[in-house]
CSV table of C-alpha atoms in Angstrom, one decimal:
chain,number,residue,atom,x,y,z
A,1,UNK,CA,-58.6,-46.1,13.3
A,2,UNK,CA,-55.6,-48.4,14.4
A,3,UNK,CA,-53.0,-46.8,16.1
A,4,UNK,CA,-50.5,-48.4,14.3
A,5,UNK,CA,-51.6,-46.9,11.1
A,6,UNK,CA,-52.0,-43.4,12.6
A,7,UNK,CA,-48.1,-44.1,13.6
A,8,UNK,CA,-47.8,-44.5,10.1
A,9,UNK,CA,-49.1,-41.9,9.1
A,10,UNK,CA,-47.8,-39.8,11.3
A,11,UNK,CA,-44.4,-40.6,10.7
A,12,UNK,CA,-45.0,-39.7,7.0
A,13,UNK,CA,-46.2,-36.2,7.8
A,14,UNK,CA,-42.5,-35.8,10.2
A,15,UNK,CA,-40.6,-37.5,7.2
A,16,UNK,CA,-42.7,-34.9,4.7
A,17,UNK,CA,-42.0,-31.9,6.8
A,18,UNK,CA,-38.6,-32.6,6.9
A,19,UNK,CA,-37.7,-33.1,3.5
A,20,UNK,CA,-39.6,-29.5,2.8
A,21,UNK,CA,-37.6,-28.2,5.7
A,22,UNK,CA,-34.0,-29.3,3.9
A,23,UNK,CA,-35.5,-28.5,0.7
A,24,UNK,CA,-35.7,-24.8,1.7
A,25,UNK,CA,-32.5,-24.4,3.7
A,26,UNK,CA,-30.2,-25.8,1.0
A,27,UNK,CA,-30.7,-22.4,-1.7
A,28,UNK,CA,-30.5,-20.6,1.6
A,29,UNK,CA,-27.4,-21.9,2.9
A,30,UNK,CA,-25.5,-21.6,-1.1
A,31,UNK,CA,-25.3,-19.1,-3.9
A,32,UNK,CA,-27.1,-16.0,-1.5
A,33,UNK,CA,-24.2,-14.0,-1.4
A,34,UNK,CA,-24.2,-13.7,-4.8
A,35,UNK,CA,-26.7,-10.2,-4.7
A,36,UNK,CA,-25.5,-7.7,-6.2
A,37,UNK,CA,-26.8,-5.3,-2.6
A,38,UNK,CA,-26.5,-6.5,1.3
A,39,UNK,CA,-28.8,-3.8,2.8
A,40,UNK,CA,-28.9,-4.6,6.5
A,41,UNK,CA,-31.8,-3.7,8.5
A,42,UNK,CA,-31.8,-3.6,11.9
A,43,UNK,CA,-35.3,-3.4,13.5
A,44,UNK,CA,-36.5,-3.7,17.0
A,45,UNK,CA,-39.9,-4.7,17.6
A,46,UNK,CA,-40.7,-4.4,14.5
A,47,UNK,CA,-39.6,-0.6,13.8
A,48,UNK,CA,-36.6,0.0,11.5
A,49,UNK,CA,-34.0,1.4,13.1
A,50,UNK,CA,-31.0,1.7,10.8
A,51,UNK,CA,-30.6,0.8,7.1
A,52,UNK,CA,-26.8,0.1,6.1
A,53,UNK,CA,-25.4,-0.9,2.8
A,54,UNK,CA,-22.7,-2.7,3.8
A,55,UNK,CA,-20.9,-2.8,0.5
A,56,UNK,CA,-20.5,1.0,1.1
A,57,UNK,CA,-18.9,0.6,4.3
A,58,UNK,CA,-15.2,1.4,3.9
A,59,UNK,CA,-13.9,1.4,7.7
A,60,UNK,CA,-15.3,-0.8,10.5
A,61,UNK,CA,-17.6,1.2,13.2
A,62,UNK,CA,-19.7,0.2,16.0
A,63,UNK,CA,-23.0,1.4,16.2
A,64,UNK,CA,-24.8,1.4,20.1
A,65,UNK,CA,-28.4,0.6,19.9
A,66,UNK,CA,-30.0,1.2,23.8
A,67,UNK,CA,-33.0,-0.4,24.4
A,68,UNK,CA,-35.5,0.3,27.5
A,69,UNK,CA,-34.6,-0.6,31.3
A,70,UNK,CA,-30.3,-0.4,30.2
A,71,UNK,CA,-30.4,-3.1,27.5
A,72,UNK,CA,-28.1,-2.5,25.2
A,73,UNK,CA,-26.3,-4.1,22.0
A,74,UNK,CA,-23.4,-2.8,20.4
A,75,UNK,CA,-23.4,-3.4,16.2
A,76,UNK,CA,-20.4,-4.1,14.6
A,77,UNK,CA,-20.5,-2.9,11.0
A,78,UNK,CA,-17.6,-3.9,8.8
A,79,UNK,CA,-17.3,-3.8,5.1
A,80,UNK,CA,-19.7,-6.3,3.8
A,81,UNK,CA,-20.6,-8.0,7.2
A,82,UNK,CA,-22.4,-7.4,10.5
A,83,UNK,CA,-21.9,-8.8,14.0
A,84,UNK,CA,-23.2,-8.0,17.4
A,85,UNK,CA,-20.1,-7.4,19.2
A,86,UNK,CA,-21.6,-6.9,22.7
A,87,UNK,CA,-25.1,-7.3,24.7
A,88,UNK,CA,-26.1,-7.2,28.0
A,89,UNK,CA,-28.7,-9.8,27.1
A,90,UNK,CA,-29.1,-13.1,29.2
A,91,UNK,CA,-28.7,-15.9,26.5
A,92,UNK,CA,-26.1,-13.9,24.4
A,93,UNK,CA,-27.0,-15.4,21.6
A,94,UNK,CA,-26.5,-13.0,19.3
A,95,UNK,CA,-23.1,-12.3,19.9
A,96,UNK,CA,-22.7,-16.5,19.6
A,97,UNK,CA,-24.3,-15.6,15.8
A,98,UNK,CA,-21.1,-14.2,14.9
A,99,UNK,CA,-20.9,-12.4,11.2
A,100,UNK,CA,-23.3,-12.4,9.1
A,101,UNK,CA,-22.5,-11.2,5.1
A,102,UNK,CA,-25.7,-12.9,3.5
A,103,UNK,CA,-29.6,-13.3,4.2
A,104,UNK,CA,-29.6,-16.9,5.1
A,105,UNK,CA,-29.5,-16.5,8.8
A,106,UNK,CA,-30.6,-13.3,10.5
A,107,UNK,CA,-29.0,-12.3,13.5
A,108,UNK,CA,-31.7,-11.9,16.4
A,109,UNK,CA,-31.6,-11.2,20.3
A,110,UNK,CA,-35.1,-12.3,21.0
A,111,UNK,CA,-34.8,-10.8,24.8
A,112,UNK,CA,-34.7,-7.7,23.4
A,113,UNK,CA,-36.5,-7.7,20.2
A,114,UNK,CA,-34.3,-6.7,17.9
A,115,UNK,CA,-33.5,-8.0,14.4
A,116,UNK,CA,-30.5,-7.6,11.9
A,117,UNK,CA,-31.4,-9.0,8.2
A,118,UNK,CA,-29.0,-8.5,5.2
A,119,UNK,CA,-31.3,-7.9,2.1
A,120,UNK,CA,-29.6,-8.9,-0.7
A,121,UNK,CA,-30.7,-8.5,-4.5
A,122,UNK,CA,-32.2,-12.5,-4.5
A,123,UNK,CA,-34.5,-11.3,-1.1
A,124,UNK,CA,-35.8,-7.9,-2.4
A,125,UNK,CA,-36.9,-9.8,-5.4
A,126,UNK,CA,-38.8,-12.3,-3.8
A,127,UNK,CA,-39.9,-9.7,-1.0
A,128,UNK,CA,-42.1,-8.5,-3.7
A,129,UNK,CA,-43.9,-12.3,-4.1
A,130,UNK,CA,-43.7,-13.5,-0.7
A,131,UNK,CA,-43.1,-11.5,2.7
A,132,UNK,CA,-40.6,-13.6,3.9
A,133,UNK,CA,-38.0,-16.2,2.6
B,1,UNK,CA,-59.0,-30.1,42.1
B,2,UNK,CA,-61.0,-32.7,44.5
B,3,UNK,CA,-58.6,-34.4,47.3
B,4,UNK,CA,-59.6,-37.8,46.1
B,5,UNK,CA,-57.4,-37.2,43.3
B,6,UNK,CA,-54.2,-35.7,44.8
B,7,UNK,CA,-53.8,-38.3,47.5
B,8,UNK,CA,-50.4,-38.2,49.5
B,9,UNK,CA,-48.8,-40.4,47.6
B,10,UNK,CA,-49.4,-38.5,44.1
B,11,UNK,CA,-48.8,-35.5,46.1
B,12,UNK,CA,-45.6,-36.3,46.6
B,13,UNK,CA,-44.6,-38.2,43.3
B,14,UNK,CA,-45.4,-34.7,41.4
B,15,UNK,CA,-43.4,-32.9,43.9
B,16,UNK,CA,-40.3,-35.2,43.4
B,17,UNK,CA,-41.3,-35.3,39.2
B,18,UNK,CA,-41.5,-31.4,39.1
B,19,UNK,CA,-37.9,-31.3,41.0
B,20,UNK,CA,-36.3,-33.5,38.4
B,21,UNK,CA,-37.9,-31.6,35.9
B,22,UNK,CA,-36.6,-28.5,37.1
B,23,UNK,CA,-33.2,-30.1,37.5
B,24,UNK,CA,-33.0,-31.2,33.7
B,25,UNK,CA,-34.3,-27.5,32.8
B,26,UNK,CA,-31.9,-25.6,34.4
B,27,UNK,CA,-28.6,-28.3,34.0
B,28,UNK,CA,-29.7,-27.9,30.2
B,29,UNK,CA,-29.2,-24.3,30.5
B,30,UNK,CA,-25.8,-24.7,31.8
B,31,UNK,CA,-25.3,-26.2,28.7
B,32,UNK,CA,-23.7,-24.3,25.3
B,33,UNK,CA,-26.3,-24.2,22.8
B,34,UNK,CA,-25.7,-27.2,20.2
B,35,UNK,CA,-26.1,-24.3,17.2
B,36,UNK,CA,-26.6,-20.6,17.7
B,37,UNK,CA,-29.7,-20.2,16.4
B,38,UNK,CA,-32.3,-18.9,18.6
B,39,UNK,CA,-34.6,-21.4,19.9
B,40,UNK,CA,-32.7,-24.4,19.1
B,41,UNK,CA,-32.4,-26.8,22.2
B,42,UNK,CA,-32.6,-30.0,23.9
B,43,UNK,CA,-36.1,-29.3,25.9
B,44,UNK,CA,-34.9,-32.7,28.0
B,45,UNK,CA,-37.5,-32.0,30.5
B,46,UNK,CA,-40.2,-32.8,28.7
B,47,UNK,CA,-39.0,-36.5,28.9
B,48,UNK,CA,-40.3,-35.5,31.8
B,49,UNK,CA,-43.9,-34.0,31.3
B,50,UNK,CA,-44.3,-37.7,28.3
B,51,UNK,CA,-43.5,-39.7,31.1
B,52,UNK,CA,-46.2,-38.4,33.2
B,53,UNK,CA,-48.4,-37.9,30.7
B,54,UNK,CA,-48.4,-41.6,29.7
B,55,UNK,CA,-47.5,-43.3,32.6
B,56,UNK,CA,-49.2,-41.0,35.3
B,57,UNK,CA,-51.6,-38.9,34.8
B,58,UNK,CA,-52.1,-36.0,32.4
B,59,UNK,CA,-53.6,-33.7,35.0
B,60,UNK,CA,-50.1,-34.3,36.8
B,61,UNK,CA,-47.8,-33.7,33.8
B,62,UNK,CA,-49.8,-30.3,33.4
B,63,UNK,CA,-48.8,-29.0,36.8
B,64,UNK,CA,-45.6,-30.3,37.0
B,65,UNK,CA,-45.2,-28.4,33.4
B,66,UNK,CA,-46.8,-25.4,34.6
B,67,UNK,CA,-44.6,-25.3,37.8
B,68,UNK,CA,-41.6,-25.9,35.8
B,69,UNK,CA,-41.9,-23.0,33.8
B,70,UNK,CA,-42.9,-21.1,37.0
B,71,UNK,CA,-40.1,-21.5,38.5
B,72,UNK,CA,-37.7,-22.2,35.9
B,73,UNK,CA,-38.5,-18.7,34.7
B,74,UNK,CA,-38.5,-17.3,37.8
B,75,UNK,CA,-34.5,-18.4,38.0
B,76,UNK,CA,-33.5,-17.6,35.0
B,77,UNK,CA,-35.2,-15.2,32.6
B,78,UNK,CA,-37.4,-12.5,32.7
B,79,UNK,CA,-41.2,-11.4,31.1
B,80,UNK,CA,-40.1,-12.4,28.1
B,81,UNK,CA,-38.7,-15.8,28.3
B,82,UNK,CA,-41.6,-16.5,30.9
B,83,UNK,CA,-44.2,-16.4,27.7
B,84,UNK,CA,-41.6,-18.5,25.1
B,85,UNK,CA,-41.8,-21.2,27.5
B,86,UNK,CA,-45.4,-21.0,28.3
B,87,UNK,CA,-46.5,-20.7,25.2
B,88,UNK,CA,-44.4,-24.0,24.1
B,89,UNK,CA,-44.7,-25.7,26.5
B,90,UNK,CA,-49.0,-25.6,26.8
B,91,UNK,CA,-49.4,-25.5,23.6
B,92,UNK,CA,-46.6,-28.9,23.1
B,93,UNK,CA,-49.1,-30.6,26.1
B,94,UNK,CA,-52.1,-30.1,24.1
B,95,UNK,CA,-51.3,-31.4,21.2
B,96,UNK,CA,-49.1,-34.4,22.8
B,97,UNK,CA,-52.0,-35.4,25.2
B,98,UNK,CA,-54.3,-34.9,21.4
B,99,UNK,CA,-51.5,-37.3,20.0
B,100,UNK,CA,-51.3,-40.1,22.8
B,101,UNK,CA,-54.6,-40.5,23.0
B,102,UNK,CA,-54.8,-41.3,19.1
B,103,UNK,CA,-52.2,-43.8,19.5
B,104,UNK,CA,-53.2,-45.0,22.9
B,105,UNK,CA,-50.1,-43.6,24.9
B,106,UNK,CA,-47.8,-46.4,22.7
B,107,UNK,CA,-45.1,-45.0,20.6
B,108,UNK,CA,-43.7,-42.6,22.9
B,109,UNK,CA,-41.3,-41.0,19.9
B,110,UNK,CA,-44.0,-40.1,17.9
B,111,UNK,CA,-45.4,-38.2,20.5
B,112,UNK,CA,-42.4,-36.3,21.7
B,113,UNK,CA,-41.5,-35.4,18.1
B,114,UNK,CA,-44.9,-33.8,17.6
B,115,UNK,CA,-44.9,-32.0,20.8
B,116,UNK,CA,-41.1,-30.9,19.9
B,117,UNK,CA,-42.5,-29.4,16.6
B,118,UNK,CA,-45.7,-28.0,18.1
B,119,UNK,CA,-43.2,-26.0,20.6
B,120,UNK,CA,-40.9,-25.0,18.3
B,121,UNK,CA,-43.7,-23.6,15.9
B,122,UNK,CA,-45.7,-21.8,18.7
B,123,UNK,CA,-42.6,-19.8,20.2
B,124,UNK,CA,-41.4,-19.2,16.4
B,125,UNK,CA,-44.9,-17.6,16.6
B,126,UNK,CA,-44.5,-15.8,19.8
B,127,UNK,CA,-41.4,-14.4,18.5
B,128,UNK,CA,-43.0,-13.2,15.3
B,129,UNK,CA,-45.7,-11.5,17.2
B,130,UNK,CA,-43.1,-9.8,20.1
B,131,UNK,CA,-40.4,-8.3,16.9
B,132,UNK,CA,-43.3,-8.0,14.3
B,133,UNK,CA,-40.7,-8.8,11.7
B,134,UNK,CA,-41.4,-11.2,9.3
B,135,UNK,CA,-38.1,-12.2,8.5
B,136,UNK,CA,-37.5,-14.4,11.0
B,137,UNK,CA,-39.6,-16.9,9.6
B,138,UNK,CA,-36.4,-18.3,7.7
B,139,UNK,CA,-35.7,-19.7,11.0
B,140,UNK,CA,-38.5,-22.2,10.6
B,141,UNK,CA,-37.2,-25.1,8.4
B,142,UNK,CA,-33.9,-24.9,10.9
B,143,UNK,CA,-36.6,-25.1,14.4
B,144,UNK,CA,-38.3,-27.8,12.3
B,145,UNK,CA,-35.3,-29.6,11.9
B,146,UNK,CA,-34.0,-29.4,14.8
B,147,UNK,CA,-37.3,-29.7,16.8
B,148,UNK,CA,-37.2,-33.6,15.2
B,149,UNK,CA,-33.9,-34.5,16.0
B,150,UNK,CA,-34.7,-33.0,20.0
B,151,UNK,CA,-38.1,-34.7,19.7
B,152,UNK,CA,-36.3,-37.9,19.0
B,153,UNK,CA,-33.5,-37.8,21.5
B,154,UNK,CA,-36.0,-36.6,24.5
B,155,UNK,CA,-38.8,-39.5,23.4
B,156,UNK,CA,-36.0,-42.5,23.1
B,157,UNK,CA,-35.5,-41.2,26.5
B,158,UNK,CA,-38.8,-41.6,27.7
B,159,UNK,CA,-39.3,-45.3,26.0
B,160,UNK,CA,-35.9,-46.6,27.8
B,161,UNK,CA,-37.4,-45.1,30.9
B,162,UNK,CA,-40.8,-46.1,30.8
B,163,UNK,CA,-40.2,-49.7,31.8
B,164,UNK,CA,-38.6,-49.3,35.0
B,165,UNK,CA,-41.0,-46.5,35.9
B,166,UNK,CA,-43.8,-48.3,35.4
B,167,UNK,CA,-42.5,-50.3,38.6
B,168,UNK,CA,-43.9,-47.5,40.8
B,169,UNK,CA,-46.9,-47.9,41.5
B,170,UNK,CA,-48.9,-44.6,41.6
């Protein structure tokens, strides 16, 4: 085949892939908060470590999750959101994540494998279907 | 590797090649992260390994990759970090050498686009396998996103460049 027309068709498959890539941000970016639940769960590789319902959460705490070899992150839990206040991780990412109140964005710190997700009543329904999204 | 192929002169081209690509690497790290989203980045040193790749030779892009991460990593970042990058970055040379080659090395933004998204998808995958949680797969249509806008940037980069480099003779 010509290369020009595998250029073309290459470009078609980027242009494709982004148009289902914005397709599936924009319902996750509006209308999420809207659940009637924001469970979060915070897992590290894998293993759930805490379950909070963060509409239940009255007063802010922090919670202090230590990992192996002295990393640590420090969880703040306020009513209806979640931040990592503090980790000793390299790229601090995490703490750059800021609050999160909805499911559209976990908050991960990949160095030390460890996940916060907000379920919220839209996710656990479609948990059921799909296992992610 | 036979000595006929690493004469002096490539010898030393990869040396100098593998030092600006460690430059760009680590200057890019310096850098705030454009969005805080895990995994979203520049990755301005592969300009580096699709100049090489089409203008050199791919055998020389793969060390100088390979040496990059090496030491980059060794800088930087720990275990971790050290298989990210090595997973994107061999997997993003295979499948932009598999893409040059179908388009005989000419556009150079196609080809960094598709090595962007190859990279992007293989750590996403690396990062899935390391947290065995699922739900970071909503990250993907962001890393897809955002690994065409990189791909873009990095492979205008490497067309502007390619016609002054090609004055060096290897």
């Amino acid at each position: 085949m010509q290369p020009k027309r595998i250029a073309w068709i290459l470009t078609a498959v980027i242009v494709l892939l982004a148009v289902i890539s914005l397709y599936m941000i924009f319902p996750q970016l509006r209308g999420l908060s809207k659940g009637n639940q924001h469970i979060a769960r915070i897992t590290e590789d894998g293993v759930v470590l805490y379950e909070i319902d963060l509409d239940a959460v009255e007063t802010p705490y922090t919670l202090r999750i230590d990992e192996k070899d002295g990393e640590y992150n420090i969880i703040l839990v306020e009513p209806g959101k979640i931040s990592v206040q503090e980790s000793n991780c390299p790229s601090q990412v995490c703490v750059r994540m800021k609050k999160i109140s909805t499911g559209a964005m976990p908050i991960t710190c990949l160095p030390h494998r460890l996940v916060i997700q907000i379920y919220d009543h839209y996710m656990i329904q479609s948990d059921s279907t799909n296992d992610h999204e | 590797m036979n000595n006929r192929f690493f004469t002096t002169r490539r010898l030393a081209l990869t040396g100098i090649f593998a030092g600006i690509a460690l430059a760009l690497h680590v200057v890019e790290g310096f850098l705030p992260p454009v969005l805080p989203i895990p995994g979203v980045k520049l990755g301005f040193s592969n300009t580096i390994t699709l100049l090489l790749m089409i203008w050199g030779h791919p055998l020389e892009a793969l060390v100088v990759l390979v040496l990059r991460i090496l030491i980059g990593s060794l800088f930087f970042s720990q275990a971790t970090a050290f298989l990210y990058s090595l997973a994107g970055g061999i997997s993003c040379y295979l499948v932009m050498l598999t893409i040059g080659k179908l388009l005989k090395n000419r556009y150079p933004i196609l080809i960094s686009i598709f090595g962007a998204l190859t990279h992007n998808v293989a750590q996403l995958l690396v990062a899935l396998l390391l947290t065995g949680s699922p739900g970071i797969l909503v990250y993907a249509p962001v890393l897809i996103l955002s690994a065409t806008g990189a791909g873009l940037i990095t492979g205008l980069a490497a067309q502007f460049t390619l016609p002054y480099i090609r004055r060096i003779r290897f």
